[in-house]
GROMACS .gro file of N, CA and C in nm:
model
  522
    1UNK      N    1  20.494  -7.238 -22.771
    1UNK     CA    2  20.427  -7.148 -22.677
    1UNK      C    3  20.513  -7.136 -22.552
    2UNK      N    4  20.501  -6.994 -22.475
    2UNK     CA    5  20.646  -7.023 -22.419
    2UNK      C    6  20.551  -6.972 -22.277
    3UNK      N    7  20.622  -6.994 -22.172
    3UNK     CA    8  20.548  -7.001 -22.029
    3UNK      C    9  20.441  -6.829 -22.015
    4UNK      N   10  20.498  -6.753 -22.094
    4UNK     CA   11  20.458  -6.639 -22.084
    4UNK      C   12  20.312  -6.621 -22.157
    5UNK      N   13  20.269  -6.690 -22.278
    5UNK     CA   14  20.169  -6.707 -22.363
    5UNK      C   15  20.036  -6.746 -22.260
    6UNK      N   16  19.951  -6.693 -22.305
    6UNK     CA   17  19.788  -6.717 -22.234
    6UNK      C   18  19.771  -6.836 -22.335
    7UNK      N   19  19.712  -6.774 -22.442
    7UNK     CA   20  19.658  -6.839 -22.516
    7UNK      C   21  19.706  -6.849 -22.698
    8UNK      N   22  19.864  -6.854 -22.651
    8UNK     CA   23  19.874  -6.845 -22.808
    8UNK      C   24  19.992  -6.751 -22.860
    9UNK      N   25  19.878  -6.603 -22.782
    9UNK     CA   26  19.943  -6.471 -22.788
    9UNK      C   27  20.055  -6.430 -22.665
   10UNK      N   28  20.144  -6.351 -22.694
   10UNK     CA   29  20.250  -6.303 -22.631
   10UNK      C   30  20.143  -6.238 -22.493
   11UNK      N   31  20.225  -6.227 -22.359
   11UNK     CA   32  20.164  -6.197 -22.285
   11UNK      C   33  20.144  -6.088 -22.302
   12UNK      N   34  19.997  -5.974 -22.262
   12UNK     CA   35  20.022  -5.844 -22.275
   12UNK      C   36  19.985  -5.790 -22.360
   13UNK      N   37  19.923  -5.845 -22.471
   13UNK     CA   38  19.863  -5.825 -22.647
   13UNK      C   39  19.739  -5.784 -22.637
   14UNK      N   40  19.658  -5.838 -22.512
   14UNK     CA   41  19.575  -5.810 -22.486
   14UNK      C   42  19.509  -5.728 -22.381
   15UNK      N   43  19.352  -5.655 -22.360
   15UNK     CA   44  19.350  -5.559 -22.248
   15UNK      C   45  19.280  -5.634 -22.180
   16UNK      N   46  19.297  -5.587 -22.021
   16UNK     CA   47  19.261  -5.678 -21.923
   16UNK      C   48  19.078  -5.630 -21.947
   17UNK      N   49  19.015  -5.749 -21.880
   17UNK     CA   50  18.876  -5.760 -21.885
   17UNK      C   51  18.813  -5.809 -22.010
   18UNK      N   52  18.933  -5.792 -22.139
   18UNK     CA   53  18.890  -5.877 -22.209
   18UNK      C   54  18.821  -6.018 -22.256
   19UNK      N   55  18.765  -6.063 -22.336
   19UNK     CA   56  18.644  -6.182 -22.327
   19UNK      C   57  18.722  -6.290 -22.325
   20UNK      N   58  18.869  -6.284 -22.385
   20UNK     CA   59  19.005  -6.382 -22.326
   20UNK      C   60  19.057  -6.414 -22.196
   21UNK      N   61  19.019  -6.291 -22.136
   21UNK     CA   62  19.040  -6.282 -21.979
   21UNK      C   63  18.943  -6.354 -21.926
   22UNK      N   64  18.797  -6.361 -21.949
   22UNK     CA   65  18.719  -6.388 -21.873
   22UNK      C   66  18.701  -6.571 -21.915
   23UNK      N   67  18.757  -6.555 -22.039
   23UNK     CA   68  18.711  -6.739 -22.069
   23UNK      C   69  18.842  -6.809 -21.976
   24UNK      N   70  19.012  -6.740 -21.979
   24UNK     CA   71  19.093  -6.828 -21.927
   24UNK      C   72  19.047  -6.783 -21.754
   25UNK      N   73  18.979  -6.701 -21.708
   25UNK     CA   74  18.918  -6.695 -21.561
   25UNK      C   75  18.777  -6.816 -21.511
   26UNK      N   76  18.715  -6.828 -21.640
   26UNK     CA   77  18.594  -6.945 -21.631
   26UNK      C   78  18.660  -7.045 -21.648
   27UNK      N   79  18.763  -7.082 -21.705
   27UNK     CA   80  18.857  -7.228 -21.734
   27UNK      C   81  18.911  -7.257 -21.567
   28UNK      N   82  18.972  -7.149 -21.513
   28UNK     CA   83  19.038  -7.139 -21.361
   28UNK      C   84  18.894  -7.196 -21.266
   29UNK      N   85  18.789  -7.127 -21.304
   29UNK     CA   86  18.685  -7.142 -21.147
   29UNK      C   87  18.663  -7.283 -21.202
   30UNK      N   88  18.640  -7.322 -21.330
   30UNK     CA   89  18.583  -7.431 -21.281
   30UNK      C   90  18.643  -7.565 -21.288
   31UNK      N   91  18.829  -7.551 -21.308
   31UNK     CA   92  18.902  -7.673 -21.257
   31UNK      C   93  18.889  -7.604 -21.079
   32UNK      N   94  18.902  -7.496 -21.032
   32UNK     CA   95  18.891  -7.499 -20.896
   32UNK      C   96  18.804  -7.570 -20.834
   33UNK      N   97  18.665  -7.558 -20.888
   33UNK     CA   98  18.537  -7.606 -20.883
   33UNK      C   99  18.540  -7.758 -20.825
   34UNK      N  100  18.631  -7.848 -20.937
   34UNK     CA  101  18.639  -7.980 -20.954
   34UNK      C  102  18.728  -8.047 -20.860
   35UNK      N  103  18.839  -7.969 -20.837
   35UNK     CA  104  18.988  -8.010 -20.753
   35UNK      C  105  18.956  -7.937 -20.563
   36UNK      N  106  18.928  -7.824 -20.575
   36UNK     CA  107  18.874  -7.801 -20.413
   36UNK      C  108  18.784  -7.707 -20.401
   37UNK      N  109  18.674  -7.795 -20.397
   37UNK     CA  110  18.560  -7.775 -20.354
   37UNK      C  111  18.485  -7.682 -20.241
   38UNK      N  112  18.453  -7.541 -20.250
   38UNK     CA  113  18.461  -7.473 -20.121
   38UNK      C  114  18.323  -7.565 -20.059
   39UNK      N  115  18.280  -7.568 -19.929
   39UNK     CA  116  18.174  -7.635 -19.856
   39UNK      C  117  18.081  -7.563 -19.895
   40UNK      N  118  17.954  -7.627 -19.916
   40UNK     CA  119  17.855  -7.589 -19.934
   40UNK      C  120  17.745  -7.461 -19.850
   41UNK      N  121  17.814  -7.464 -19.718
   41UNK     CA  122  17.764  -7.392 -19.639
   41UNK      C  123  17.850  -7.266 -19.613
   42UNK      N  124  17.965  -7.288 -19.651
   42UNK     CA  125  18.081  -7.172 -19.655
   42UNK      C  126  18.033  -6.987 -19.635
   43UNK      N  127  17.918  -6.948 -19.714
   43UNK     CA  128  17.862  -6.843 -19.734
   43UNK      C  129  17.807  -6.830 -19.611
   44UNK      N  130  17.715  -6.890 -19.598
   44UNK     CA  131  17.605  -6.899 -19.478
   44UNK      C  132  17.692  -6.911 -19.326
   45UNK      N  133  17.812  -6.989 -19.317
   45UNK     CA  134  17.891  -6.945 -19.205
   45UNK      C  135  17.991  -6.846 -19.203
   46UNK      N  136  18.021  -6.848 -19.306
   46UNK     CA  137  18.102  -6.657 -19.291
   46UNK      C  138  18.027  -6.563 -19.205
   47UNK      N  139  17.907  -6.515 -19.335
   47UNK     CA  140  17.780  -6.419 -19.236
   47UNK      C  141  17.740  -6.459 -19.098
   48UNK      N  142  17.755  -6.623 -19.042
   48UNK     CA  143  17.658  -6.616 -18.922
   48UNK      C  144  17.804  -6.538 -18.821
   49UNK      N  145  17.920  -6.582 -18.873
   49UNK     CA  146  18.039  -6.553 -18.794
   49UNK      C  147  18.061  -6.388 -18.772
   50UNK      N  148  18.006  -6.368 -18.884
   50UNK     CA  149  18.029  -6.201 -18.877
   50UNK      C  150  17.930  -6.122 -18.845
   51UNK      N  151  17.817  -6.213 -18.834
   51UNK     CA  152  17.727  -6.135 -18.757
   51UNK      C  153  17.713  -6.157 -18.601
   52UNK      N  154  17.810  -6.245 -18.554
   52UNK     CA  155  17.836  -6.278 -18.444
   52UNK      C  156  17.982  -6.218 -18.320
   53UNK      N  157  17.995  -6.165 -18.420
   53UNK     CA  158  18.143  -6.104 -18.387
   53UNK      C  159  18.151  -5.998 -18.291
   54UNK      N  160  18.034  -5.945 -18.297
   54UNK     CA  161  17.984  -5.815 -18.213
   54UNK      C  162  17.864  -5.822 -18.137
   55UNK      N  163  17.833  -5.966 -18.121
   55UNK     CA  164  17.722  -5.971 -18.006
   55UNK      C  165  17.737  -5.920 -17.856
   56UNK      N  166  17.872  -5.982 -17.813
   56UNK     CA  167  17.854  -5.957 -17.680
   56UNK      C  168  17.854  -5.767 -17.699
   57UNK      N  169  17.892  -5.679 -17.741
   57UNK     CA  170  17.908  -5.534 -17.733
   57UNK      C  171  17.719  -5.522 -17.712
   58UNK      N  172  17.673  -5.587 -17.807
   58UNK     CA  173  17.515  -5.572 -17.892
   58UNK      C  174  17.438  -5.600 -17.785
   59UNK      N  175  17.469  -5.675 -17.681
   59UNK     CA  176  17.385  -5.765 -17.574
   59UNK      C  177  17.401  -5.651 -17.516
   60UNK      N  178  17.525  -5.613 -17.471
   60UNK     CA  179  17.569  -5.524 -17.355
   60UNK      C  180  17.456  -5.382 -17.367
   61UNK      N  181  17.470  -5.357 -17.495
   61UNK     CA  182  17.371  -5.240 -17.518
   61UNK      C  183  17.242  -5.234 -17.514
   62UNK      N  184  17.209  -5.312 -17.537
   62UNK     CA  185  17.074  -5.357 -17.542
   62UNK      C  186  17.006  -5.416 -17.369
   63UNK      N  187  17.137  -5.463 -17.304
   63UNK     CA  188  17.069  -5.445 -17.157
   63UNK      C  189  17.109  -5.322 -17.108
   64UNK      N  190  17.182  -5.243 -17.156
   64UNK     CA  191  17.174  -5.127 -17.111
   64UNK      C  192  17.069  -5.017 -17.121
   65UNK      N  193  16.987  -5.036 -17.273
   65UNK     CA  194  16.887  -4.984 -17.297
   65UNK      C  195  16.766  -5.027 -17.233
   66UNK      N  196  16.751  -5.168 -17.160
   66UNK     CA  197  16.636  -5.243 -17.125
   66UNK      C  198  16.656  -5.180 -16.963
   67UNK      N  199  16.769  -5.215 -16.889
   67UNK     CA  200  16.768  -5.143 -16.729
   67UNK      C  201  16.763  -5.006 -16.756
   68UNK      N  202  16.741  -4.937 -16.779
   68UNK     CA  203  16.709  -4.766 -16.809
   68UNK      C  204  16.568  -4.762 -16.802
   69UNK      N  205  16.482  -4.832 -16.875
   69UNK     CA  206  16.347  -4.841 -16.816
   69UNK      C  207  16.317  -4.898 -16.686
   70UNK      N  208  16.374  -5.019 -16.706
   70UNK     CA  209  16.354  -5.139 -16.567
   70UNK      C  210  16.390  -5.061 -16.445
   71UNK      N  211  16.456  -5.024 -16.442
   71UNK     CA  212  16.523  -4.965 -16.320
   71UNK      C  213  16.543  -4.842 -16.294
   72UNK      N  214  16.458  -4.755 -16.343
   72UNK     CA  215  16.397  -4.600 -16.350
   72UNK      C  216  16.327  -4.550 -16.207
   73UNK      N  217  16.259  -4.672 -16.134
   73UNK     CA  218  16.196  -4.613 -16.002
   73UNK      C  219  16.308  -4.666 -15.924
   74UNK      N  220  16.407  -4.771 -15.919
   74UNK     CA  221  16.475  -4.783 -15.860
   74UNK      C  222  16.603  -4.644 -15.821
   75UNK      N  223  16.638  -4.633 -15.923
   75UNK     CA  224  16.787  -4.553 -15.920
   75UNK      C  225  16.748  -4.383 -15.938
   76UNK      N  226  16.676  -4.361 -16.036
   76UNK     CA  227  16.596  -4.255 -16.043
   76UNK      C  228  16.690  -4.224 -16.248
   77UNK      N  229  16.590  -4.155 -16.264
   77UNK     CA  230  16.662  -4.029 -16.386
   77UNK      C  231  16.793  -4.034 -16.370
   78UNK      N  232  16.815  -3.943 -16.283
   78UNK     CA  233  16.906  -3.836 -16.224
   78UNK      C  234  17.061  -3.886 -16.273
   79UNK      N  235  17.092  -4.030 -16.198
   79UNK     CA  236  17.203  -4.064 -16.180
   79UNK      C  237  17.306  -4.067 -16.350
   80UNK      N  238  17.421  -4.019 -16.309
   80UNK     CA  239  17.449  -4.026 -16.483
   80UNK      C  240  17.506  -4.153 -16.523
   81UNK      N  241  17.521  -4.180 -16.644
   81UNK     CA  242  17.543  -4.313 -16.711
   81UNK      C  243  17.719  -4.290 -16.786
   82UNK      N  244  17.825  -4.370 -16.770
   82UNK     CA  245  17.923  -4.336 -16.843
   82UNK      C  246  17.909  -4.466 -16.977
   83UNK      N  247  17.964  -4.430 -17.104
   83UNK     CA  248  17.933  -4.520 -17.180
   83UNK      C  249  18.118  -4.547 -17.244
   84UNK      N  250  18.109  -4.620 -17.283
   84UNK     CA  251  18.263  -4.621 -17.430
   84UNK      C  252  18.238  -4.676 -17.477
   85UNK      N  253  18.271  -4.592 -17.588
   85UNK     CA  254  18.237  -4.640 -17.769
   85UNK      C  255  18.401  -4.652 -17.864
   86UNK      N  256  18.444  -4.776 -17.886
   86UNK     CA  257  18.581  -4.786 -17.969
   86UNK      C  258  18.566  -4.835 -18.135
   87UNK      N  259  18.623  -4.750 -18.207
   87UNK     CA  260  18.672  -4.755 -18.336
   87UNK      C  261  18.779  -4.808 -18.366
   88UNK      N  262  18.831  -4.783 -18.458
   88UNK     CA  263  18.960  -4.802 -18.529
   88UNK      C  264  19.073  -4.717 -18.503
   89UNK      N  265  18.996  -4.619 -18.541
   89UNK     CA  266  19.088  -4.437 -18.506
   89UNK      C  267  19.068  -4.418 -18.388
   90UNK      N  268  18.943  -4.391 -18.303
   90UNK     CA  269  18.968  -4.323 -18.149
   90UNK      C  270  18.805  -4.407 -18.104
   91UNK      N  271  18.838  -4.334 -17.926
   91UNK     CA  272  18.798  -4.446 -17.865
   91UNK      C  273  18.709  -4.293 -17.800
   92UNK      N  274  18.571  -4.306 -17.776
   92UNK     CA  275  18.536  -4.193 -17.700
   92UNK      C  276  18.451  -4.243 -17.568
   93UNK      N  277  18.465  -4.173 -17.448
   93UNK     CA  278  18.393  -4.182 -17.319
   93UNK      C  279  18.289  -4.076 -17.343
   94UNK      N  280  18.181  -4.155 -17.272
   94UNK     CA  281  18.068  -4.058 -17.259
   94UNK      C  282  18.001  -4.049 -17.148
   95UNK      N  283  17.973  -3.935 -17.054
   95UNK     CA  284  17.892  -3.910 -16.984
   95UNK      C  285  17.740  -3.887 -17.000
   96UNK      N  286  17.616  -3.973 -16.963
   96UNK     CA  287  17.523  -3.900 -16.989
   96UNK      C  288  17.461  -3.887 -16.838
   97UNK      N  289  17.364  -3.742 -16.837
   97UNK     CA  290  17.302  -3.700 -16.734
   97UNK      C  291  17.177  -3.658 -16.757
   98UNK      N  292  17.102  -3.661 -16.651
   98UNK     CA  293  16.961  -3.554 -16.683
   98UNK      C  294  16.968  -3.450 -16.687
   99UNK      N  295  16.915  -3.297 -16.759
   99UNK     CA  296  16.884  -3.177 -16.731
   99UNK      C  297  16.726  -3.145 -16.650
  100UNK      N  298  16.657  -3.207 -16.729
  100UNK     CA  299  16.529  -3.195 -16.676
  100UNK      C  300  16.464  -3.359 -16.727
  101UNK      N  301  16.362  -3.364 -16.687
  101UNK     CA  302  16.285  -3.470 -16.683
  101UNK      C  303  16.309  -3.558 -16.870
  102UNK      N  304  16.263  -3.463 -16.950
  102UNK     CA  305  16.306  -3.561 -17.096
  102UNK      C  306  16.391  -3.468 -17.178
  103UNK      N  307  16.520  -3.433 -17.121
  103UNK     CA  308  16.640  -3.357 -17.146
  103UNK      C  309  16.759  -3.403 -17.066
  104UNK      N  310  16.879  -3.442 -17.178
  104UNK     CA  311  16.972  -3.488 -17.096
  104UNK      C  312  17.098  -3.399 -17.149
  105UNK      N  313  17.222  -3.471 -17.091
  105UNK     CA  314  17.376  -3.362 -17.162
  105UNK      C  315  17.431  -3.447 -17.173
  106UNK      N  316  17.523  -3.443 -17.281
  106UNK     CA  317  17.661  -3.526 -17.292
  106UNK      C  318  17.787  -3.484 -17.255
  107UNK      N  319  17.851  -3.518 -17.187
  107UNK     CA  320  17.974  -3.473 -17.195
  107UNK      C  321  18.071  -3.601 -17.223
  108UNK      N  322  18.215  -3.589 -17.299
  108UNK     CA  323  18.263  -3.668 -17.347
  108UNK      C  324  18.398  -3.627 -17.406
  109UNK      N  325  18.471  -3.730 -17.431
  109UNK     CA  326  18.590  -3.740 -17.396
  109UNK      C  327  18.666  -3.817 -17.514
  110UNK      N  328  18.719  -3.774 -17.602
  110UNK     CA  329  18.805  -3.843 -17.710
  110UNK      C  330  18.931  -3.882 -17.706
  111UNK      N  331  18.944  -4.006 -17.724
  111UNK     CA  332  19.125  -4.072 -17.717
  111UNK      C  333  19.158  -4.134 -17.828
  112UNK      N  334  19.241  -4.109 -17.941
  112UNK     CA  335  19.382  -4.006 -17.857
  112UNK      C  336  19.255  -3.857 -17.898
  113UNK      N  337  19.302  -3.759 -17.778
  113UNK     CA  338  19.294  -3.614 -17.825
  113UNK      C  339  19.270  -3.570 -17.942
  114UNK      N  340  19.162  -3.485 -18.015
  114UNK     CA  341  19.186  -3.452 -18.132
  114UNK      C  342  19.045  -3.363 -18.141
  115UNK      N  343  19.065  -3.291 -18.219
  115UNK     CA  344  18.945  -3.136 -18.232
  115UNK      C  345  18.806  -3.215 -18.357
  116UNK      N  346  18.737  -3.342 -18.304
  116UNK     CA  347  18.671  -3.396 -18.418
  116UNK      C  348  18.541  -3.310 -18.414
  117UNK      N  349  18.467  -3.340 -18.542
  117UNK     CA  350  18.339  -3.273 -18.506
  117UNK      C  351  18.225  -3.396 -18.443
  118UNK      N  352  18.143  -3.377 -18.364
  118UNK     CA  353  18.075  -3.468 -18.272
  118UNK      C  354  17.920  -3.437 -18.255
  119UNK      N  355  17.878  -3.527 -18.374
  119UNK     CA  356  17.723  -3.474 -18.419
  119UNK      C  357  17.625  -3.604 -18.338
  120UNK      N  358  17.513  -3.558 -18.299
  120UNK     CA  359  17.443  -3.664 -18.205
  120UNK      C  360  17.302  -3.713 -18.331
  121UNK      N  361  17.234  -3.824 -18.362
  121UNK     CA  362  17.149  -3.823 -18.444
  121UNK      C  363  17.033  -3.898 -18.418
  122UNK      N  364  16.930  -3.849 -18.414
  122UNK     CA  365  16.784  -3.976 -18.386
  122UNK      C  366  16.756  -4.035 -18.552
  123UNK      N  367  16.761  -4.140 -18.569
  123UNK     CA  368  16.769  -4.190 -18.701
  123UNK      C  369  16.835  -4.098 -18.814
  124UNK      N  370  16.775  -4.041 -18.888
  124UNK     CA  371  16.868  -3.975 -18.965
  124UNK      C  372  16.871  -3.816 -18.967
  125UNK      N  373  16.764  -3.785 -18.807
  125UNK     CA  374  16.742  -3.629 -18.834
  125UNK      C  375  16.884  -3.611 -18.705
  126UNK      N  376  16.990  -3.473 -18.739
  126UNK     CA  377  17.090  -3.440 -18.664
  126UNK      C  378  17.001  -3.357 -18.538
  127UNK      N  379  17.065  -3.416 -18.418
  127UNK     CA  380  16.991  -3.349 -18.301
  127UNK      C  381  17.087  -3.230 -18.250
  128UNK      N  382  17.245  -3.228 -18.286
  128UNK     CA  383  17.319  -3.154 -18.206
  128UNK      C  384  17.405  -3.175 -18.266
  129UNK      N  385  17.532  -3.066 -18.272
  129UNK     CA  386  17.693  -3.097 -18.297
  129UNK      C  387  17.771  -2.958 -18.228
  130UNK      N  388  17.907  -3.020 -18.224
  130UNK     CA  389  17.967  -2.946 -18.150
  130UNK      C  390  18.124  -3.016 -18.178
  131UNK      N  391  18.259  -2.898 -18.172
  131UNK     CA  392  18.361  -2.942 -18.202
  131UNK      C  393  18.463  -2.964 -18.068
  132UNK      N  394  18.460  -3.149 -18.041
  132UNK     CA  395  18.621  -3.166 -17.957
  132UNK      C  396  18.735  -3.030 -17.944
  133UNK      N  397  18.735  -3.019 -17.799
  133UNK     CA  398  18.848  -2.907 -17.799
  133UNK      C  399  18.976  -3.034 -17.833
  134UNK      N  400  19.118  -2.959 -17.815
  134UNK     CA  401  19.255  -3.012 -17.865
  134UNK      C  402  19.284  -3.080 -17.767
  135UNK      N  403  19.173  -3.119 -17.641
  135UNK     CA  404  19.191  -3.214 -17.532
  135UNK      C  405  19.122  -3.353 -17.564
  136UNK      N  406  19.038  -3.314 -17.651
  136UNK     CA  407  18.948  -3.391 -17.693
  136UNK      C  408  18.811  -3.393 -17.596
  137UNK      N  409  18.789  -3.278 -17.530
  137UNK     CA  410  18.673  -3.273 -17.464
  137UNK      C  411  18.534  -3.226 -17.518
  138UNK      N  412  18.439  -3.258 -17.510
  138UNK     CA  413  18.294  -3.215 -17.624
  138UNK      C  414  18.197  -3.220 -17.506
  139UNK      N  415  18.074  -3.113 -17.533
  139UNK     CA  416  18.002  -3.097 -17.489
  139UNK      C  417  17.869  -3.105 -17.605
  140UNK      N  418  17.805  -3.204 -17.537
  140UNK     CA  419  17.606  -3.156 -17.598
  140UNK      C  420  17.502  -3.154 -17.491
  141UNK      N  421  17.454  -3.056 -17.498
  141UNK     CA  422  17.355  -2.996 -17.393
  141UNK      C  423  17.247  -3.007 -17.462
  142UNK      N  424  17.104  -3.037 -17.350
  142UNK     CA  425  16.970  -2.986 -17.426
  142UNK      C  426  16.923  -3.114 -17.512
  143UNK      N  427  17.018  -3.218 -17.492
  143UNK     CA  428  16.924  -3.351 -17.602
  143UNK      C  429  16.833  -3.370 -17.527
  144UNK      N  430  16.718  -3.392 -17.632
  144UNK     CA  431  16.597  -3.492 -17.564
  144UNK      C  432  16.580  -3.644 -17.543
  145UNK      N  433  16.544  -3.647 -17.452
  145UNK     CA  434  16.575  -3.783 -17.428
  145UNK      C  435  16.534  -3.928 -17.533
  146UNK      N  436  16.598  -4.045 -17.562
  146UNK     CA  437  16.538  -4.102 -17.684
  146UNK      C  438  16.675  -4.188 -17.707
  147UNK      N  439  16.677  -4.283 -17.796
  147UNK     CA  440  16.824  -4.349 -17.826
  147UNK      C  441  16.851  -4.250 -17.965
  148UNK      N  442  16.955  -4.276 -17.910
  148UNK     CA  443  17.051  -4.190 -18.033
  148UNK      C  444  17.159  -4.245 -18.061
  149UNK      N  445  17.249  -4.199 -18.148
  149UNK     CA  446  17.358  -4.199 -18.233
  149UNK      C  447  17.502  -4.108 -18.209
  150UNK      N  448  17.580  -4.148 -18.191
  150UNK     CA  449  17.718  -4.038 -18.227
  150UNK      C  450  17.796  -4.063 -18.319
  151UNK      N  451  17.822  -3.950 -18.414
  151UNK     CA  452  17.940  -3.974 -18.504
  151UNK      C  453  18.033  -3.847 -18.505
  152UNK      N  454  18.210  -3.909 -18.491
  152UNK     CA  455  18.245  -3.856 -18.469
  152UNK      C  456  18.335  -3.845 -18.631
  153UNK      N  457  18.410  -3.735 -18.614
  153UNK     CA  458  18.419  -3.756 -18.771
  153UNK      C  459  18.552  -3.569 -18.783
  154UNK      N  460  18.628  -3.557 -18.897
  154UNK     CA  461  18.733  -3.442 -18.901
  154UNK      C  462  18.650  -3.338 -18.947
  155UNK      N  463  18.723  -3.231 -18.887
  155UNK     CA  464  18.667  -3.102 -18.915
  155UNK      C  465  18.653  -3.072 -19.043
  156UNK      N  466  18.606  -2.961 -19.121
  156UNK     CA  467  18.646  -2.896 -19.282
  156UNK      C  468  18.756  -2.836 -19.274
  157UNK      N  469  18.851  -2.815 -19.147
  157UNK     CA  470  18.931  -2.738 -19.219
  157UNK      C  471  19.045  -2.865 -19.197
  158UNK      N  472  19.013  -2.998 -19.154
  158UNK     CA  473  19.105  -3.078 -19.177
  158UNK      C  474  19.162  -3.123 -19.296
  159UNK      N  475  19.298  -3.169 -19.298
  159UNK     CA  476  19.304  -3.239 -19.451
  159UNK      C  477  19.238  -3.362 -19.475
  160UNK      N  478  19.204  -3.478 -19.389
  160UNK     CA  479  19.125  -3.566 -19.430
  160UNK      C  480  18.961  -3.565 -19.390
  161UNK      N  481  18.967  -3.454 -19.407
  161UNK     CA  482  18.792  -3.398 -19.417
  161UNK      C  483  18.678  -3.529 -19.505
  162UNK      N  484  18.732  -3.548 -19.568
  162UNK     CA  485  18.663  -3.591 -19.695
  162UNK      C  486  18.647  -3.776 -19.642
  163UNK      N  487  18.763  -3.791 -19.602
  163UNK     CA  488  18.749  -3.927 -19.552
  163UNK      C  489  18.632  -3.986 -19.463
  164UNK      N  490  18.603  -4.125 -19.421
  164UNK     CA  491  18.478  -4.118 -19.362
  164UNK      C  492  18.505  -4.137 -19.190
  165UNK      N  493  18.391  -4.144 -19.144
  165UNK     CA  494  18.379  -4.088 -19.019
  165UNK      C  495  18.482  -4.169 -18.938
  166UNK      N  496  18.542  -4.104 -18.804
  166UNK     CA  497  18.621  -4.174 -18.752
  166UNK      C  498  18.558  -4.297 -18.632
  167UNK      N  499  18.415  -4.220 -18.621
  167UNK     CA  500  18.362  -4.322 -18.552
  167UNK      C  501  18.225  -4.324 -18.569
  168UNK      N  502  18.114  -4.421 -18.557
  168UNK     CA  503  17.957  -4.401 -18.547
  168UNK      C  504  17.943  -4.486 -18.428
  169UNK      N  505  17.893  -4.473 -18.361
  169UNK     CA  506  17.830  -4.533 -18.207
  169UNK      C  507  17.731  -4.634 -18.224
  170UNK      N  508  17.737  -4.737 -18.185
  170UNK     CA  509  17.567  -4.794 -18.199
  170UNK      C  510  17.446  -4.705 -18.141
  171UNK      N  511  17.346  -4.723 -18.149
  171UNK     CA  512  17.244  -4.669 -18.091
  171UNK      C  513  17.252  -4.662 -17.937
  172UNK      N  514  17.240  -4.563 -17.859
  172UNK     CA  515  17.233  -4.587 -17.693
  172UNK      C  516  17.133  -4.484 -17.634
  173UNK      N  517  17.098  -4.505 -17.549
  173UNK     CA  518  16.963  -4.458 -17.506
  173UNK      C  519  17.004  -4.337 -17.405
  174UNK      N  520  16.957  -4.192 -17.449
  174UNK     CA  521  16.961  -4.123 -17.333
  174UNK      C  522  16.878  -4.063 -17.253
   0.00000   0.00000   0.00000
C-alpha cells in the first residue's frame, strides 16, 4: 500500500462524499476525539465572545435611544442628532432632524462616495428610498418618527447588483 492509498484503493478511485469518505473522516474525529480534546465549554464561549464583540456599539445605541425620551423636555425635538454607521464596504454619516412634531429627515453622507440605493425600514415594512448622488450624498424626507433601519445596498444598473447589501444599520431611533 503506498502513501497515496486510503484504503487499499489507488487514490482517486473513489467519489468524494462517498461512505469511504465518511468512515476514513469518523476514524479522523474520533482519534482527534481521544488525542486533543476540544474543552467542553468551547461552543458556549465562542457564542458568548461573539455575542460580545459588539456590545459596546449596542450599549451606545441603546443609550442613545433611551436619552431621546429622557431628555426630550430638556433639549427639545428640534435639535438634530448626527449618527455613524460602519460596514465593511462603506461607512455612512447621518443627520437626523425634526420636520414637524412626529416627522423627521435624514440627510446623509456615504464614504467612500458612491451612487448606493438607501432604503429606510420599520421592521420589515420599507418607509423610504432614495439614490446616493456620486458624492455620496442622500436625502429622506417625511419619515415618521419611530426606530428604524438603513440599508444601504448597489443600484440595478450596477454590476454587483445582485450581491448583498453593503450595509444594514442597527436599529436607531428617529
Amino acid at each position: 500500500m503506498s502513501h497515496d492509498d486510503v484504503d487499499g484503493r489507488p487514490a482517486g478511485t473513489h467519489a468524494p462524499g462517498s461512505p469511504d469518505d465518511q468512515r476514513l473522516l469518523d476514524r479522523l474525529r474520533a482519534m482527534w476525539l481521544v488525542r486533543d480534546r476540544p474543552p467542553d465549554d468551547l461552543v458556549d464561549a465562542v457564542v458568548a465572545r461573539m455575542a460580545a464583540s459588539d456590545l459596546d456599539r449596542q450599549w451606545e445605541l441603546l443609550s442613545l435611544v433611551h436619552a431621546t425620551d429622557r431628555l426630550a423636555g430638556v433639549r427639545g425635538l428640534d435639535g438634530p442628532r448626527t449618527l455613524t454607521f460602519s460596514g465593511d464596504l462603506v461607512t455612512v454619516v447621518v443627520r437626523v432632524s425634526s420636520e414637524a412634531e412626529d416627522r423627521r429627515r435624514v440627510d446623509g453622507w456615504v464614504v467612500p462616495p458612491a451612487p448606493l440605493v438607501v432604503r429606510a425600514f420599520r421592521a420589515a415594512a420599507e418607509l423610504a428610498s432614495t439614490t446616493a448622488t456620486a458624492d455620496g450624498r442622500f436625502e429622506l424626507a417625511d419619515l415618521p418618527a419611530g426606530t428604524t433601519t438603513l440599508r444601504l445596498g448597489p443600484t440595478d444598473d450596477h454590476a454587483d447588483a445582485a450581491t448583498r447589501p453593503h450595509l444594514v444599520s442597527p436599529p436607531f431611533e428617529l
